[in-house]
Coordinates of C-alpha atoms in Angstrom, one line a residue:
X1 CA 69.2 -15.8 -46.0
X2 CA 67.5 -18.3 -48.0
X3 CA 64.5 -16.3 -48.3
X4 CA 66.2 -13.6 -49.8
X5 CA 68.1 -15.8 -52.2
X6 CA 64.4 -17.1 -53.4
X7 CA 63.7 -13.4 -54.1
X8 CA 66.6 -12.5 -55.6
X9 CA 65.9 -15.0 -58.0
X10 CA 62.4 -14.1 -59.0
X11 CA 63.5 -10.5 -59.3
X12 CA 66.2 -11.5 -61.5
X13 CA 63.3 -13.4 -63.3
X14 CA 61.6 -9.8 -63.6
X15 CA 64.7 -8.0 -65.2
X16 CA 65.0 -10.9 -67.5
X17 CA 61.5 -10.5 -68.3
X18 CA 61.7 -6.7 -69.3
X19 CA 64.2 -7.4 -71.9
X20 CA 64.4 -8.2 -75.3
X21 CA 66.7 -8.5 -78.4
X22 CA 70.6 -9.3 -78.7
X23 CA 70.8 -7.6 -75.5
X24 CA 68.7 -10.0 -73.5
X25 CA 71.6 -12.5 -71.9
X26 CA 74.4 -9.3 -71.4
X27 CA 72.0 -7.2 -69.6
X28 CA 70.6 -9.6 -67.1
X29 CA 73.9 -10.9 -66.5
X30 CA 74.8 -7.5 -65.4
X31 CA 71.7 -7.1 -63.0
X32 CA 73.7 -7.6 -59.7
X33 CA 71.7 -5.1 -58.0
X34 CA 67.9 -5.6 -57.1
X35 CA 65.6 -3.2 -56.0
X36 CA 61.9 -3.7 -55.0
X37 CA 59.2 -1.3 -54.6
X38 CA 57.5 -2.1 -51.2
X39 CA 55.9 0.9 -50.6
X40 CA 52.5 -0.5 -50.2
X41 CA 53.4 -3.1 -47.7
X42 CA 55.1 -1.0 -45.0
X43 CA 51.7 0.9 -43.4
X44 CA 53.3 4.5 -44.3
X45 CA 50.4 7.1 -45.2
X46 CA 52.2 10.0 -45.2
X47 CA 51.3 11.9 -48.2
X48 CA 53.3 15.2 -48.9
X49 CA 52.0 18.8 -49.9
X50 CA 54.1 21.7 -51.2
X51 CA 51.0 23.7 -50.2
X52 CA 50.6 24.9 -53.8
X53 CA 47.5 26.9 -55.0
X54 CA 48.5 27.9 -58.6
X55 CA 50.0 31.0 -57.4
X56 CA 53.8 29.4 -57.9
X57 CA 55.5 30.8 -54.8
X58 CA 59.4 29.7 -55.3
X59 CA 59.3 28.2 -51.9
X60 CA 57.0 25.1 -53.2
X61 CA 59.6 24.1 -56.0
X62 CA 62.2 23.1 -53.0
X63 CA 60.1 21.4 -50.7
X64 CA 61.7 19.0 -49.1
X65 CA 63.8 16.5 -47.4
X66 CA 63.9 13.6 -44.8
X67 CA 66.1 11.9 -42.3
X68 CA 66.6 8.3 -41.1
X69 CA 67.4 8.0 -37.5
X70 CA 67.0 5.6 -34.4
X71 CA 64.8 7.7 -32.6
X72 CA 64.2 4.8 -29.8
X73 CA 67.6 3.0 -29.5
X74 CA 66.0 -0.2 -30.6
X75 CA 68.8 -1.0 -33.6
X76 CA 66.8 0.1 -36.5
X77 CA 66.2 3.1 -38.5
X78 CA 62.9 4.8 -38.3
X79 CA 61.9 7.7 -40.9
X80 CA 61.0 11.5 -40.2
X81 CA 59.3 13.0 -43.4
X82 CA 59.1 16.9 -43.7
X83 CA 56.0 18.4 -45.2
X84 CA 55.3 21.7 -46.4
X85 CA 52.1 23.5 -45.2
X86 CA 49.4 25.5 -46.8
X87 CA 50.4 28.8 -48.6
X88 CA 48.2 31.6 -49.5
X89 CA 45.4 30.6 -51.7
X90 CA 45.4 27.3 -50.1
X91 CA 42.9 26.0 -47.8
X92 CA 43.1 22.8 -45.9
X93 CA 41.2 21.1 -43.1
X94 CA 43.9 20.1 -41.1
X95 CA 47.4 21.7 -41.3
X96 CA 50.0 19.7 -42.5
X97 CA 52.5 18.5 -40.5
X98 CA 56.0 16.6 -40.4
X99 CA 55.5 12.9 -40.0
X100 CA 57.9 10.3 -37.7
X101 CA 57.4 6.5 -38.7
X102 CA 58.7 4.0 -36.0
X103 CA 60.2 1.0 -37.8
X104 CA 58.8 -2.4 -36.4
X105 CA 60.7 -4.5 -38.0
X106 CA 59.8 -6.7 -41.5
X107 CA 59.1 -3.6 -43.6
X108 CA 56.3 -2.5 -41.4
X109 CA 56.3 1.1 -39.8
X110 CA 53.9 2.9 -37.5
X111 CA 52.9 6.6 -37.5
X112 CA 54.0 7.8 -33.7
X113 CA 54.1 11.4 -34.8
X114 CA 51.7 12.4 -32.1
X115 CA 53.1 10.1 -29.2
X116 CA 56.7 11.4 -30.0
X117 CA 55.5 15.3 -30.1
X118 CA 57.4 16.2 -33.6
X119 CA 54.5 16.8 -35.9
X120 CA 55.8 20.6 -36.9
X121 CA 53.3 22.4 -39.1
X122 CA 55.7 24.8 -40.5
X123 CA 56.7 24.9 -44.2
X124 CA 59.7 22.1 -43.7
X125 CA 62.4 22.1 -46.3
X126 CA 65.7 20.8 -44.7
X127 CA 66.6 18.3 -42.0
X128 CA 69.5 17.1 -39.9
X129 CA 69.8 14.6 -36.3
X130 CA 72.3 14.9 -34.1
X131 CA 72.7 13.8 -30.0
X132 CA 73.4 17.5 -29.3
X133 CA 73.1 17.3 -25.7
X134 CA 75.3 13.9 -25.8
X135 CA 72.7 12.5 -23.3
X136 CA 72.8 9.1 -25.4
X137 CA 69.8 9.9 -28.0
X138 CA 68.9 11.5 -31.3
X139 CA 67.8 15.0 -31.8
X140 CA 65.9 16.7 -34.5
X141 CA 66.4 20.0 -36.4
X142 CA 63.8 21.2 -39.0
X143 CA 65.0 23.8 -41.4
X144 CA 61.5 25.8 -42.4
X145 CA 60.1 28.5 -44.8
X146 CA 59.6 30.7 -41.4
X147 CA 60.9 29.8 -37.9
X148 CA 63.0 26.5 -37.1
X149 CA 62.4 23.8 -34.9
X150 CA 64.8 21.9 -32.4
X151 CA 63.2 18.9 -30.9
X152 CA 65.3 17.2 -28.2
X153 CA 64.7 13.7 -27.7
X154 CA 63.8 13.0 -24.1
X155 CA 64.9 9.2 -24.2
X156 CA 61.4 7.6 -23.8
X157 CA 59.9 7.8 -27.2
X158 CA 59.1 11.6 -26.8
X159 CA 60.5 14.9 -27.6
X160 CA 60.6 18.3 -26.7
X161 CA 60.3 21.7 -28.7
X162 CA 63.4 23.2 -27.2
X163 CA 64.1 25.6 -30.2
X164 CA 63.4 28.9 -28.3
X165 CA 65.5 27.9 -24.7
X166 CA 68.3 26.6 -27.1
X167 CA 68.5 30.0 -29.4
X168 CA 68.3 28.6 -32.8
X169 CA 64.9 29.4 -34.3
X170 CA 66.8 31.4 -37.1
X171 CA 64.1 34.1 -37.9
X172 CA 61.9 34.0 -40.9
X173 CA 64.0 32.8 -43.5
X174 CA 63.5 30.3 -46.6
X175 CA 65.4 27.5 -45.2
X176 CA 67.5 24.7 -47.0
X177 CA 69.7 22.2 -45.6
X178 CA 71.3 21.8 -42.3
X179 CA 73.7 20.2 -40.6
X180 CA 75.3 19.4 -37.2
X181 CA 78.9 19.3 -36.7
X182 CA 81.9 19.7 -34.1
X183 CA 83.4 22.7 -35.8
X184 CA 85.7 23.1 -32.7
X185 CA 86.7 19.8 -31.5
X186 CA 85.2 20.4 -28.1
X187 CA 83.1 17.4 -28.0
X188 CA 79.8 18.5 -28.5
X189 CA 77.9 19.5 -31.6
X190 CA 77.2 22.9 -33.0
X191 CA 74.6 23.6 -36.1
X192 CA 74.9 25.0 -39.6
X193 CA 71.8 26.4 -40.7
X194 CA 71.5 26.7 -44.7
X195 CA 69.2 29.5 -46.0
X196 CA 68.0 30.0 -50.1
X197 CA 66.7 33.4 -51.0
X198 CA 65.2 36.4 -49.3
X199 CA 61.6 35.5 -50.7
X200 CA 58.8 37.0 -49.4
X201 CA 55.1 37.0 -50.4
X202 CA 55.5 40.8 -51.0
X203 CA 58.3 39.9 -53.5
X204 CA 56.5 37.2 -54.9
X205 CA 57.1 37.2 -59.0
X206 CA 55.7 34.6 -61.5
X207 CA 57.5 34.2 -65.2
X208 CA 55.9 32.6 -68.3
X209 CA 57.8 29.7 -70.5
X210 CA 55.9 30.1 -74.3
X211 CA 52.9 31.8 -72.8
X212 CA 52.4 29.1 -69.7
X213 CA 53.0 30.2 -66.3
X214 CA 55.8 28.8 -64.5
X215 CA 58.2 29.5 -61.1
X216 CA 60.7 31.8 -61.4
X217 CA 64.3 31.2 -60.2
X218 CA 66.5 31.8 -57.3
X219 CA 68.3 35.0 -59.3
X220 CA 64.8 37.2 -58.9
X221 CA 65.7 37.3 -55.2
X222 CA 68.5 38.5 -53.2
X223 CA 71.0 35.8 -52.0
X224 CA 71.0 35.1 -48.1
X225 CA 73.6 34.5 -45.4
X226 CA 73.7 31.0 -43.7
X227 CA 73.9 30.7 -39.8
X228 CA 76.3 29.1 -37.5
X229 CA 75.6 28.1 -34.3
X230 CA 78.3 27.5 -31.6
X231 CA 77.0 24.8 -28.9
X232 CA 77.7 26.3 -25.3
X233 CA 77.5 22.9 -23.8
X234 CA 74.6 24.0 -21.5
X235 CA 71.7 23.5 -23.9
X236 CA 72.0 26.8 -25.6
X237 CA 73.6 27.7 -28.9
X238 CA 75.3 31.3 -29.6
X239 CA 75.1 32.7 -33.1
X240 CA 78.8 33.0 -34.4
X241 CA 77.9 33.6 -37.9
X242 CA 80.1 36.9 -38.4
X243 CA 83.1 35.7 -36.0
X244 CA 83.4 32.5 -37.8
X245 CA 83.2 34.0 -41.2
X246 CA 80.4 32.2 -42.4
X247 CA 78.3 35.5 -42.7
X248 CA 80.8 37.1 -45.1
X249 CA 79.4 35.1 -47.7
X250 CA 75.8 35.3 -49.3
X251 CA 74.3 32.5 -51.6
X252 CA 71.3 30.7 -52.7
X253 CA 71.8 27.1 -50.4
X254 CA 70.2 23.8 -51.3
X255 CA 71.9 20.9 -50.0
X256 CA 74.9 20.7 -48.1
X257 CA 77.0 18.5 -46.0
X258 CA 79.8 19.0 -43.5
X259 CA 83.1 16.7 -44.2
X260 CA 86.7 16.8 -44.4
X261 CA 87.4 17.4 -47.8
X262 CA 91.2 18.2 -47.2
X263 CA 92.1 15.2 -44.6
X264 CA 93.3 17.3 -41.8
X265 CA 91.6 16.2 -39.1
X266 CA 88.5 18.9 -39.1
X267 CA 85.3 19.4 -40.5
X268 CA 84.6 21.6 -43.7
X269 CA 81.3 22.9 -45.2
X270 CA 80.3 22.5 -48.3
X271 CA 77.2 24.3 -49.8
X272 CA 75.7 23.5 -53.2
X273 CA 74.1 27.1 -54.5
X274 CA 71.3 27.5 -57.0
X275 CA 72.5 29.4 -59.8
X276 CA 75.6 30.6 -58.2
X277 CA 79.3 29.3 -57.6
X278 CA 79.1 26.7 -54.7
X279 CA 80.6 27.4 -51.1
X280 CA 83.7 25.4 -49.8
X281 CA 84.1 26.9 -46.1
X282 CA 87.4 25.4 -44.9
X283 CA 88.0 25.3 -41.2
X284 CA 91.0 26.3 -39.8
X285 CA 90.2 23.6 -36.8
X286 CA 89.1 26.6 -34.1
X287 CA 85.7 27.1 -36.0
X288 CA 86.6 30.1 -38.5
X289 CA 86.2 29.2 -41.7
X290 CA 87.5 30.9 -45.1
X291 CA 85.7 30.5 -48.3
X292 CA 87.6 28.2 -50.8
X293 CA 85.3 27.3 -53.6
X294 CA 86.9 28.5 -56.4
X295 CA 90.5 27.5 -55.8
X296 CA 89.3 23.7 -54.9
X297 CA 87.4 23.3 -58.3
X298 CA 84.1 22.9 -56.8
X299 CA 82.7 26.5 -57.6
X300 CA 82.0 25.3 -60.7
X301 CA 81.8 22.4 -63.3
X302 CA 84.5 21.6 -65.7
X303 CA 83.4 24.6 -68.2
X304 CA 83.5 27.3 -65.5
X305 CA 79.5 27.1 -65.5
X306 CA 77.7 27.7 -62.6
X307 CA 75.0 24.8 -61.8
X308 CA 71.3 24.9 -60.1
X309 CA 72.8 22.7 -57.5
X310 CA 70.3 20.6 -55.7
X311 CA 72.0 18.0 -53.7
X312 CA 75.7 17.6 -51.9
X313 CA 76.9 14.2 -51.6
X314 CA 80.3 13.1 -50.1
X315 CA 81.7 9.8 -50.3
X316 CA 85.2 7.7 -51.6
X317 CA 83.9 6.7 -55.0
X318 CA 87.5 5.2 -56.2
X319 CA 88.8 4.2 -53.0
X320 CA 92.0 6.4 -52.8
X321 CA 91.4 7.5 -49.2
X322 CA 89.9 11.1 -50.5
X323 CA 86.5 12.1 -50.2
X324 CA 84.7 12.7 -53.8
X325 CA 81.8 15.0 -54.0
X326 CA 78.9 14.3 -56.3
X327 CA 76.3 17.1 -56.8
X328 CA 72.8 17.0 -58.8
X329 CA 71.6 20.0 -60.4
X330 CA 68.9 21.6 -63.0
X331 CA 67.5 20.6 -66.2
X332 CA 70.0 20.8 -69.3
X333 CA 73.0 20.1 -66.6
X334 CA 74.7 17.2 -65.9
X335 CA 74.7 15.5 -62.2
X336 CA 78.6 16.2 -61.4
X337 CA 81.4 13.9 -59.8
X338 CA 84.2 16.0 -58.4
X339 CA 87.3 13.5 -57.6
X340 CA 89.5 14.6 -55.1
X341 CA 93.1 15.2 -56.1
X342 CA 94.5 14.5 -52.7
X343 CA 93.3 17.6 -51.3
X344 CA 94.8 20.1 -53.7
X345 CA 91.8 20.7 -56.0
X346 CA 88.7 18.8 -57.3
X347 CA 88.7 17.5 -61.0
X348 CA 85.2 17.2 -62.8
X349 CA 85.4 13.6 -64.0
X350 CA 81.4 13.4 -64.7
X351 CA 82.2 12.7 -68.2
X352 CA 85.3 10.6 -68.3
X353 CA 83.3 8.1 -65.7
X354 CA 79.6 8.3 -67.0
X355 CA 78.4 9.4 -63.4
X356 CA 76.2 11.7 -65.1
X357 CA 74.5 9.5 -67.5
X358 CA 70.9 10.4 -68.4
X359 CA 70.8 13.3 -65.9
X360 CA 71.0 16.1 -68.8
X361 CA 67.5 16.5 -69.2
X362 CA 66.2 15.7 -65.8
X363 CA 66.0 18.3 -62.9
X364 CA 68.0 15.9 -60.3
X365 CA 67.8 16.4 -56.5
X366 CA 68.6 13.9 -53.5
X367 CA 71.6 11.6 -54.2
X368 CA 73.6 9.0 -52.6
X369 CA 77.1 7.2 -53.1
X370 CA 76.4 4.3 -52.0
X371 CA 77.4 0.6 -52.3
X372 CA 73.9 -1.5 -53.2
X373 CA 75.8 -4.7 -54.0
X374 CA 78.5 -5.0 -51.2
X375 CA 80.9 -5.2 -53.9
X376 CA 83.5 -2.4 -52.3
X377 CA 82.6 0.0 -54.9
X378 CA 79.7 3.0 -54.1
X379 CA 77.1 3.3 -57.0
X380 CA 75.0 6.3 -57.5
X381 CA 71.4 6.6 -56.8
X382 CA 69.5 10.2 -58.3
X383 CA 66.2 11.1 -57.5
X384 CA 64.5 12.9 -60.5
X385 CA 61.7 15.0 -61.3
X386 CA 60.7 18.3 -62.5
X387 CA 59.8 21.3 -60.7
X388 CA 57.5 22.4 -62.8
X389 CA 54.1 20.9 -63.2
X390 CA 53.0 21.9 -66.3
X391 CA 56.7 21.4 -68.1
X392 CA 55.4 19.1 -70.7
X393 CA 53.2 21.7 -72.2
X394 CA 55.9 23.6 -73.5
X395 CA 59.0 21.3 -73.5
X396 CA 59.1 17.8 -75.1
X397 CA 62.5 17.2 -73.6
X398 CA 61.7 16.3 -69.8
X399 CA 59.2 15.3 -67.6
X400 CA 57.4 16.5 -64.3
X401 CA 57.0 12.9 -63.0
X402 CA 60.1 10.9 -63.8
X403 CA 62.0 7.7 -62.9
X404 CA 64.9 7.8 -60.7
X405 CA 68.3 6.7 -61.8
X406 CA 70.6 4.0 -60.8
X407 CA 74.5 4.0 -61.9
X408 CA 76.6 1.0 -60.7
X409 CA 80.0 1.5 -60.4
X410 CA 81.9 -1.2 -62.1
X411 CA 85.3 -1.0 -60.3
X412 CA 87.0 0.2 -63.3
X413 CA 87.0 4.0 -63.1
X414 CA 83.2 4.0 -64.5
X415 CA 79.7 3.9 -63.8
X416 CA 77.1 1.8 -65.6
X417 CA 73.4 2.8 -66.2
X418 CA 71.6 -0.3 -64.9
X419 CA 67.9 1.0 -63.7
X420 CA 66.5 -0.9 -66.3
X421 CA 67.6 -3.8 -65.3
X422 CA 67.7 -4.0 -61.4
X423 CA 64.1 -4.9 -60.6
X424 CA 61.0 -3.1 -60.5
X425 CA 62.3 -0.5 -57.5
X426 CA 63.2 2.4 -60.5
X427 CA 59.6 1.7 -62.5
X428 CA 57.8 4.5 -59.8
X429 CA 57.5 7.9 -61.8
X430 CA 57.5 11.1 -59.5
X431 CA 58.7 14.6 -59.0
X432 CA 61.4 13.5 -56.5
X433 CA 63.0 15.3 -53.7
X434 CA 65.1 14.0 -50.9
X435 CA 66.3 10.3 -50.8
X436 CA 68.3 8.7 -48.0
X437 CA 69.9 5.4 -47.8
X438 CA 70.4 2.9 -44.7
X439 CA 69.6 -1.0 -44.0
X440 CA 66.1 -0.8 -42.8
X441 CA 65.8 -4.6 -42.3
X442 CA 69.0 -5.1 -40.9
X443 CA 70.1 -7.8 -43.5
X444 CA 73.5 -6.2 -44.5
X445 CA 72.4 -4.3 -47.5
X446 CA 71.6 -0.7 -48.0
X447 CA 67.9 0.3 -48.9
X448 CA 66.1 3.1 -50.4
X449 CA 63.7 6.0 -49.0
X450 CA 62.5 8.7 -51.6
X451 CA 60.4 11.6 -50.7
X452 CA 58.1 12.5 -53.6
X453 CA 56.6 15.9 -54.2
X454 CA 52.6 16.1 -53.8
X455 CA 52.3 12.6 -53.3
X456 CA 53.3 9.3 -51.4
X457 CA 57.2 8.6 -50.8
X458 CA 58.6 5.4 -52.3
X459 CA 60.5 2.7 -50.2
X460 CA 62.7 0.1 -52.2
X461 CA 64.0 -3.1 -50.9
X462 CA 67.3 -4.4 -51.7
X463 CA 66.9 -7.7 -52.9
X464 CA 70.4 -8.4 -54.3
X465 CA 71.8 -11.5 -53.8
X466 CA 73.6 -12.0 -50.8
X467 CA 77.0 -13.1 -52.2
X468 CA 78.8 -10.7 -51.3
X469 CA 80.4 -9.7 -47.5
X470 CA 79.8 -6.7 -45.5
X471 CA 80.5 -4.6 -42.3
X472 CA 78.6 -1.9 -40.4
X473 CA 80.5 0.4 -38.1
X474 CA 78.5 2.3 -35.3
X475 CA 80.8 4.9 -33.4
X476 CA 80.3 6.3 -30.2
X477 CA 82.3 9.3 -29.1
X478 CA 83.4 9.7 -25.4
X479 CA 85.1 12.6 -25.2
X480 CA 84.3 13.4 -28.9
X481 CA 80.3 13.8 -29.4
X482 CA 78.8 11.1 -28.7
X483 CA 77.4 10.1 -32.1
X484 CA 81.1 10.5 -33.9
X485 CA 79.9 12.7 -36.2
X486 CA 82.8 14.1 -38.3
X487 CA 84.8 10.8 -37.0
X488 CA 86.8 9.3 -40.0
X489 CA 86.9 5.4 -40.2
X490 CA 89.5 3.4 -42.6
X491 CA 89.0 0.0 -43.0
X492 CA 91.1 -2.7 -44.9
X493 CA 90.3 -6.2 -45.6
X494 CA 93.2 -7.9 -47.8
X495 CA 93.6 -5.5 -51.0
X496 CA 90.4 -3.3 -50.1
X497 CA 91.0 -0.2 -48.2
X498 CA 87.8 2.1 -47.8
X499 CA 87.3 5.2 -45.8
X500 CA 84.0 6.5 -44.7
X501 CA 82.9 9.7 -42.3
X502 CA 79.9 10.0 -40.0
X503 CA 77.5 13.0 -41.7
X504 CA 74.9 15.0 -40.0
X505 CA 72.8 16.5 -43.1
X506 CA 73.7 15.8 -46.6
X507 CA 72.4 15.4 -49.9
X508 CA 69.3 17.2 -50.8
X509 CA 68.3 18.8 -47.3
X510 CA 68.1 15.2 -45.9
X511 CA 69.7 12.9 -43.5
X512 CA 71.3 9.7 -43.2
X513 CA 74.3 7.1 -42.8
X514 CA 75.2 7.4 -38.9
X515 CA 75.8 3.8 -39.3
X516 CA 78.6 3.4 -41.6
X517 CA 78.2 0.7 -44.4
X518 CA 80.8 -1.0 -45.9
X519 CA 80.5 -3.3 -48.8
X520 CA 83.7 -6.1 -48.8
X521 CA 83.0 -8.2 -51.7
X522 CA 84.5 -11.7 -51.5
X523 CA 86.6 -11.0 -48.4
X524 CA 85.8 -12.8 -45.3
X525 CA 87.8 -10.8 -42.8
X526 CA 88.7 -7.3 -41.9
X527 CA 92.1 -7.1 -40.9
X528 CA 92.0 -3.4 -39.5
X529 CA 89.5 -0.4 -38.7
X530 CA 91.0 2.7 -37.8
X531 CA 88.9 5.7 -36.4
X532 CA 90.2 9.3 -36.3
X533 CA 88.0 11.0 -33.9
X534 CA 87.2 14.8 -34.3
X535 CA 89.9 16.2 -31.9
X536 CA 92.5 14.1 -32.6
X537 CA 91.9 10.5 -30.8
X538 CA 92.4 7.6 -32.6
X539 CA 91.4 3.8 -32.1
X540 CA 92.3 0.8 -33.9
X541 CA 90.4 -2.5 -34.3
X542 CA 92.1 -5.5 -35.8
X543 CA 90.8 -8.7 -37.0
X544 CA 87.1 -8.1 -37.5
X545 CA 84.9 -11.2 -38.7
X546 CA 82.0 -9.7 -41.4
X547 CA 78.4 -9.8 -42.1
X548 CA 78.0 -8.0 -38.9
X549 CA 77.1 -4.8 -37.0
X550 CA 79.8 -3.9 -34.5
X551 CA 80.0 -0.7 -32.4
X552 CA 82.9 0.7 -31.5
X553 CA 83.7 3.3 -28.8
X554 CA 85.9 5.8 -28.4
X555 CA 88.7 4.5 -26.1
X556 CA 88.3 1.1 -26.2
X557 CA 90.5 -0.2 -28.6
X558 CA 90.7 -3.8 -28.7
X559 CA 88.9 -6.5 -29.1
X560 CA 85.9 -4.9 -30.7
X561 CA 82.6 -4.9 -28.8
X562 CA 80.5 -7.8 -30.0
X563 CA 78.7 -7.1 -33.1
X564 CA 75.3 -9.0 -34.2
X565 CA 74.5 -11.0 -37.5
X566 CA 70.9 -10.5 -39.2

């Protein structure tokens, strides 16, 4: 902790050095979040490719996401990067592939792709993780342009490709996000697989903007249907897309999340569609879904416009006990915050809260509603970057390589833009895509990994001052699924009450957050943790010390299992 305070002091000085004029004192004082770019220190050599050759295939623009998972069960988060692949007109000496980096601690990562056997050379788009066979370790599903891949974790640091045996290849689609969920409360994880548009190389088109070549949008191709697989509990899945109601709706899926938006105890599905109304697939509790996007207010923005929706993220931004949604979008559209009005409908509160600050000129991608400074209020991180690499030639209002955005939740119903004063972490400029958030160094605050198109990723260490308290909760299902995916945690610490859920697949075609993180401000004791498991079980743990990780296993109510401090 002492070392961290020294780092914070140095970074705070750097914040001050960046500022001039009469705003100096106020801006420096408003710099509680400090993010430091440590990419060059990590040993990560991954470089992304979208396989482009100048022919401008639409699939290049939507590549791709990444995942954080503890694949080896050692208590820290490892990184799985998706990659593109060579498209017609492109030649590579070696095929591009996905990459798994093991977290060795102290911000060093080792490439274990070969040893683990997860170097898929397909055209990666979306990814999710979860223990689909309930054997105690994290499995990986990759949603590709082309056949998809399911990797089963063997529990010894290696994975097996079980796609064909499991029956989840999903054909030759242009993929999108993917999510594991327990749709019917039977204790095992089902699989929702998103799809984008009906593109093929034979139907390829190109457009021109002010005479310059550019990518066409999704409306040039037919919409597609998403796929839902039911887990049969024996290592195989059955396609229930039609029977469940999922196949009744064709769209242009991008990011998505499976979350209980109406607090009725089962998991619903929210799909962000590109230039089409977003889907809200309400679960009746048995795994049958009704599309209710229009009625909920999530289909369109406040003015009734469709967005080029990219990411879908869910969290309770105002601590009222209901999950809200944040969706990123295309240039000249605000990234949008939808506030949950107690399950009846959602209200677009973007302008009132400042949650879309500086997003209008940008194409915005991965997003996280996470508490960076542990003050008990969730902040917004937004990955930015255009998808047209020559956009500056005909549009001087935007940039291909852009800086990402950070909006701090003031706790007063507003967000304040702080990326200019939060250290050097928001200085890199890239065309970013997926973004994920986890406590990578187990020091009690959330760090950032961003996948950037056509270049190396960005890793940001959170060096915010350790003045606020925190608690992290790991869930282990017994009757319900082992990861606790879909479970709802409600914590009470004095006057602060927060909720969170365990999700698999979120933001822009990415996955993070299996360990729930709660910032507590200056509160020194959590009086109660209430876990509502998918399937209806409830566990309660009381009087939990702060600044530690605790594990709660379904059916083990009190006392809490011992935690660990950094």
